[in-house]
Coordinates of C-alpha atoms in Angstrom, one line a residue:
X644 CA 56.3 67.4 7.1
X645 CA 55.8 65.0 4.3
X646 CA 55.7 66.0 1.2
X647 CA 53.4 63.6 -1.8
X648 CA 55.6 62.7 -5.2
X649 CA 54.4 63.9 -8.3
X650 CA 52.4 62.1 -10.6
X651 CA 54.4 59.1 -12.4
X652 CA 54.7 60.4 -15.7
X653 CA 53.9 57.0 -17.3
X654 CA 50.7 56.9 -16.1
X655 CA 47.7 59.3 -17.4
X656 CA 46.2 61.8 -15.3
X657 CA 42.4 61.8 -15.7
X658 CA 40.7 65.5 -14.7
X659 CA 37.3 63.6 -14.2
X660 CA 35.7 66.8 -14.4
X661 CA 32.6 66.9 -15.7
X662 CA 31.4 68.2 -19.2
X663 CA 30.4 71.3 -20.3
X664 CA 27.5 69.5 -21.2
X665 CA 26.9 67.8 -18.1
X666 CA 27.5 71.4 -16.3
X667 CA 24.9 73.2 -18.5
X668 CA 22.1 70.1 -17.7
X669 CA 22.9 70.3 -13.9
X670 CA 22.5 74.6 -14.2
X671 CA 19.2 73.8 -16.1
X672 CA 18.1 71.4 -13.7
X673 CA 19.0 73.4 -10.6
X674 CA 16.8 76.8 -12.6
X675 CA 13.6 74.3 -13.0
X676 CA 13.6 72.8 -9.2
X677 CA 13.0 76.4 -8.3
X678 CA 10.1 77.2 -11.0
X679 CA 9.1 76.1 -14.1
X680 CA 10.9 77.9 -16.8
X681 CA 10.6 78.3 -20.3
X682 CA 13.0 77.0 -23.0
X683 CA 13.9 80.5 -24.1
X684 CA 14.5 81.6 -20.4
X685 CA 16.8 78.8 -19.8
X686 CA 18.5 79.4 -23.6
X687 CA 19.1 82.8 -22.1
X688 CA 20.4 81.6 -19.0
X689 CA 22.4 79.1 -20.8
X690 CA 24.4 81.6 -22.6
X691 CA 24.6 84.6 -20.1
X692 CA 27.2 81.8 -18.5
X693 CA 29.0 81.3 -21.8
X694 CA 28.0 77.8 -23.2
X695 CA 28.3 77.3 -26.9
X696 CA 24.9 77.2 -28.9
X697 CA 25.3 74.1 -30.1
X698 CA 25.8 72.4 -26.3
X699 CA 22.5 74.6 -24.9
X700 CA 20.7 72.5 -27.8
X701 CA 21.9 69.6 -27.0
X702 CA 20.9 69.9 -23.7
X703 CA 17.8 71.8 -23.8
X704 CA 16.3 69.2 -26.8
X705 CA 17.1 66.4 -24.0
X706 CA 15.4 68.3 -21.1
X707 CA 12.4 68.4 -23.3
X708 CA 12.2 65.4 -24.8
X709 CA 12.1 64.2 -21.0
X710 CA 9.0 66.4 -20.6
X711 CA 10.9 68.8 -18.5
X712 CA 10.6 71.6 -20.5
X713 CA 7.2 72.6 -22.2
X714 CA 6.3 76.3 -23.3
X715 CA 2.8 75.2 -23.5
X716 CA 1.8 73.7 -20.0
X717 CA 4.3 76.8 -18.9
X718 CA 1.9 79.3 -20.4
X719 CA -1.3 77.7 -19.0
X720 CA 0.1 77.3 -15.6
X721 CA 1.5 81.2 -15.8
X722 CA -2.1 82.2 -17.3
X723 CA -3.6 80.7 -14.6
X724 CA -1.6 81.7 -11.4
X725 CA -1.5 85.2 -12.6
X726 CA -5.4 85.9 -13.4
X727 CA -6.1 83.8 -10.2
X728 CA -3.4 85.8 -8.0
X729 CA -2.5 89.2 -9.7
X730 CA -5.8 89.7 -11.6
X731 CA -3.7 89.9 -14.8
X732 CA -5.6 90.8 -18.0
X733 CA -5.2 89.5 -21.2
X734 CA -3.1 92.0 -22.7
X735 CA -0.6 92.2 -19.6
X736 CA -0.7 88.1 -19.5
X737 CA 0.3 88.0 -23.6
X738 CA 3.5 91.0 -22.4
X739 CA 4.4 88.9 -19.8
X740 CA 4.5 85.6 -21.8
X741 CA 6.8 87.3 -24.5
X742 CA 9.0 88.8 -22.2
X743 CA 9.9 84.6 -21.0
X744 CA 10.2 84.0 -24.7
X745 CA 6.8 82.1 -25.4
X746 CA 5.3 81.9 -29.3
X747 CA 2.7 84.1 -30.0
X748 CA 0.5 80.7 -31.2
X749 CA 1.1 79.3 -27.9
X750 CA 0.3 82.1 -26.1
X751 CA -2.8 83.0 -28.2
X752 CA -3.8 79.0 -27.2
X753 CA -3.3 79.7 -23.4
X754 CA -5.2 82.9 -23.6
X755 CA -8.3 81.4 -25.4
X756 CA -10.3 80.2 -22.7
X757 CA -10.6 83.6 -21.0
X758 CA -13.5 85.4 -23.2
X759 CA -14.4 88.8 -22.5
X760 CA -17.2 88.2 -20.3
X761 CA -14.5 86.0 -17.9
X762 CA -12.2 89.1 -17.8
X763 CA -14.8 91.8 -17.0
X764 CA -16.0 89.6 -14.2
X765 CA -12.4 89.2 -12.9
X766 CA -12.2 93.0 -13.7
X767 CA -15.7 93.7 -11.2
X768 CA -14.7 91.3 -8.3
X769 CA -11.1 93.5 -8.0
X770 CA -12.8 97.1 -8.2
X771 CA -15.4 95.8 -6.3
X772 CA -12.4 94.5 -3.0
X773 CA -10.8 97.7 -3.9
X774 CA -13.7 99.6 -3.2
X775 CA -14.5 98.6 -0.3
X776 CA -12.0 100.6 1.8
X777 CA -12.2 103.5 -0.3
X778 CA -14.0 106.9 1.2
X779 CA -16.7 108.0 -1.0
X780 CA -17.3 111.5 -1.5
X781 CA -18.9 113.8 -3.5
X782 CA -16.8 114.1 -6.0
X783 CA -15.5 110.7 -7.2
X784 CA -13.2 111.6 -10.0
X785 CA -10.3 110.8 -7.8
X786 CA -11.5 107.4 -7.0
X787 CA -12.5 106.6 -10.5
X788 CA -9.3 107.9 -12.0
X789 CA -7.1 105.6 -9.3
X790 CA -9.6 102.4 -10.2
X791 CA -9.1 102.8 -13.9
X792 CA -6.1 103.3 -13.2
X793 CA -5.3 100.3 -11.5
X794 CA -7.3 98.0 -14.3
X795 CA -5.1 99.7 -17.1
X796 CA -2.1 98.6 -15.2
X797 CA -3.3 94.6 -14.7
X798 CA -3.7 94.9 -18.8
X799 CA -7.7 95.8 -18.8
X800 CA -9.2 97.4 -21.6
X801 CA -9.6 101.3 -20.7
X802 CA -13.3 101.4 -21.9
X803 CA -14.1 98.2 -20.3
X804 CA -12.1 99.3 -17.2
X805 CA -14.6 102.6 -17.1
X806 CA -17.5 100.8 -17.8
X807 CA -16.4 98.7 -15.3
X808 CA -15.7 101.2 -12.3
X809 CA -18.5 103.3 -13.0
X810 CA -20.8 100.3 -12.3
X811 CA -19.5 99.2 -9.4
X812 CA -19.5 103.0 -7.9
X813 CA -22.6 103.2 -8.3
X814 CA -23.7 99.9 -7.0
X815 CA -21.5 100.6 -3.6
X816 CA -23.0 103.7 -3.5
X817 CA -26.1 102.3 -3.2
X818 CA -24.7 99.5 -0.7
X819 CA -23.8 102.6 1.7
X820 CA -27.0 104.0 1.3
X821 CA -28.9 101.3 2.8

């Protein structure tokens, strides 16, 4: 078995490893292939692994100069996805953007284009699927309580939610009827 000489001593011996810079960029870049993330999530992220303040800068005021990070189009997109898919309300959307570290001005700009008539109709079209499968008896306390319920949860106004439910009970009672 052959065994390799050590280093010549004369010569220097490079660890070409790459920076704790460079390692934080890569770790940022790998977090925003898999969703878009926001600067504060990534800040977080950043220094759960133990990189120095001053290097998470750095790196995070590259990423979004380079228009890789933007809290903004973040919020609009999250807005968005989570009205269209989870029939978020307004107040659970605003919970949800300060829990991933968003401003309150840019989440009060994301959340301006849904007015109140937008939600309660967002509000009516999931009673109204939820509704559908639901037995109606005589007594529909149950069913209103569980709808209201479920509104309150997705961030809906609890008088609107009511209002809301009790409308489209009785127009699905009048469906069935027919």
């Amino acid at each position: 078995m052959k065994s390799c000489p050590p280093p010549s001593t004369s010569e220097p011996v490079e660890l070409a490893g790459p920076t704790r810079e460079e390692q934080a960029k890569t770790l940022c870049l790998r977090l925003l292939t898999a969703r878009a993330r926001t600067r504060a999530e990534l800040a977080g992220q950043l220094a759960k692994r133990g990189y120095p303040d001053d290097v998470s800068d750095r790196v995070l005021d590259r990423l979004t100069t380079a228009g890789l990070i933007d809290d903004s189009d973040f919020a609009e997109q999250w807005v968005r996805s989570r009205r269209e898919h989870a029939g978020k309300g307004r107040k659970a959307l605003a919970a949800e953007l300060r829990t991933k570290g968003v401003d309150d001005d840019v989440i009060a700009a994301a959340l301006e284009g849904i007015d109140a008539a937008a939600e309660r109709d967002r509000a009516e079209q999931l009673v109204h699927a939820k509704l559908r499968r639901e037995t109606l008896g005589d007594d529909d306390v149950k069913v209103t309580r569980r709808l209201v319920g479920m509104l309150a949860r997705r961030g809906y106004h609890p008088s609107m939610a009511y209002d809301v439910v009790s409308t489209e009970l009785a127009a699905e009672r009048e469906r069935r009827r027919v």
